XYZ file of C-alpha atoms in Angstrom:
105
model
C 81.192 106.596 101.339
C 84.109 108.690 100.982
C 85.300 111.426 102.884
C 82.510 109.325 106.235
C 79.758 112.254 106.239
C 78.042 110.692 103.317
C 75.426 108.371 104.330
C 72.519 106.555 103.986
C 71.719 107.210 107.202
C 71.666 111.300 106.145
C 69.760 110.209 102.807
C 72.817 111.630 101.146
C 72.059 108.632 98.705
C 69.032 110.376 96.637
C 71.534 113.115 95.873
C 74.339 112.279 93.084
C 76.383 113.806 94.749
C 78.301 113.726 98.355
C 76.920 117.163 99.603
C 80.042 117.422 101.745
C 83.075 116.954 99.458
C 80.556 116.465 96.006
C 82.104 112.824 95.130
C 79.663 111.851 93.724
C 78.093 109.023 95.551
C 77.103 105.859 92.899
C 80.558 104.096 92.612
C 81.756 100.425 92.963
C 83.720 99.159 95.429
C 87.073 99.447 94.404
C 86.668 102.963 93.081
C 85.561 103.440 96.807
C 88.370 102.177 97.721
C 90.491 103.510 94.795
C 89.607 107.327 95.759
C 89.686 106.311 99.695
C 93.552 105.775 99.297
C 93.910 109.399 96.939
C 92.793 110.994 100.662
C 94.926 109.082 103.026
C 97.726 109.876 100.394
C 97.602 113.555 100.416
C 98.005 115.609 103.308
C 95.718 115.161 106.246
C 92.856 117.383 106.318
C 89.181 117.559 107.467
C 88.360 114.368 106.168
C 91.264 112.129 106.802
C 90.313 110.347 109.948
C 86.786 109.477 108.474
C 89.261 107.984 104.768
C 91.547 106.115 107.777
C 88.195 104.122 109.334
C 86.558 103.746 105.906
C 89.318 102.375 104.521
C 88.908 100.282 107.718
C 85.782 98.962 107.334
C 86.156 97.811 104.116
C 89.617 95.990 105.039
C 87.696 94.490 107.997
C 85.536 93.368 105.630
C 87.048 92.461 102.335
C 85.457 94.760 100.737
C 86.689 96.047 97.055
C 89.879 95.162 99.091
C 91.512 91.695 100.125
C 90.320 91.031 103.551
C 93.864 92.132 105.686
C 93.371 92.353 109.751
C 96.147 94.063 110.496
C 95.720 96.408 108.642
C 92.367 97.327 109.140
C 93.566 97.496 112.894
C 96.297 99.448 112.204
C 93.808 101.827 110.661
C 91.346 101.764 112.368
C 94.382 102.948 115.536
C 95.064 105.781 113.160
C 91.252 107.710 112.885
C 91.796 107.220 116.524
C 94.485 108.621 117.657
C 92.799 112.031 115.168
C 89.598 111.499 117.671
C 86.803 108.553 115.428
C 85.021 107.767 117.206
C 84.032 105.672 114.826
C 87.553 104.130 114.700
C 87.915 104.183 118.271
C 85.336 102.317 119.125
C 86.432 99.807 116.475
C 90.070 99.466 117.857
C 88.226 97.960 120.479
C 86.294 96.075 119.419
C 89.225 93.973 117.525
C 90.805 94.388 121.624
C 88.121 92.706 122.616
C 87.670 89.934 120.171
C 90.678 88.902 119.615
C 90.886 90.544 116.260
C 93.622 91.260 114.933
C 95.406 91.767 117.990
C 96.570 90.062 120.875
C 93.053 89.961 123.178
C 92.490 92.318 126.059
C 89.674 93.041 126.932
C-alpha cells in the first residue's frame, strides 16, 4: 500500500501499478516503508494521511521496520488529525487497549 488507495480489496493487485498514484505494487516490505517515508518528507498532499496511517500500521506490527508502538501512535494521531478515519480508529484502539499510551476507555 503506497498511497492508501491501492489495496487488494479494490482489485488493484491484479494491476502492475496503482491506478491512483502509479506506484509499482509488487515490492518488498522494506521498499514500501521507504516509499511511505519519502511521501511523508514531501510537502503535505492528498495522500499524506493515508501514508501516515499505513506507516503507523508497519510500526505497530513491525512489518518492514523495527516495531515501535510509540511511533505508530504518533503516526495514527497525525493521520487522524487530518481526517483519516483509519488513523482515528487505530488511535482509539491503542487507547482502549493501552498500547503505546495510557489506557483510556
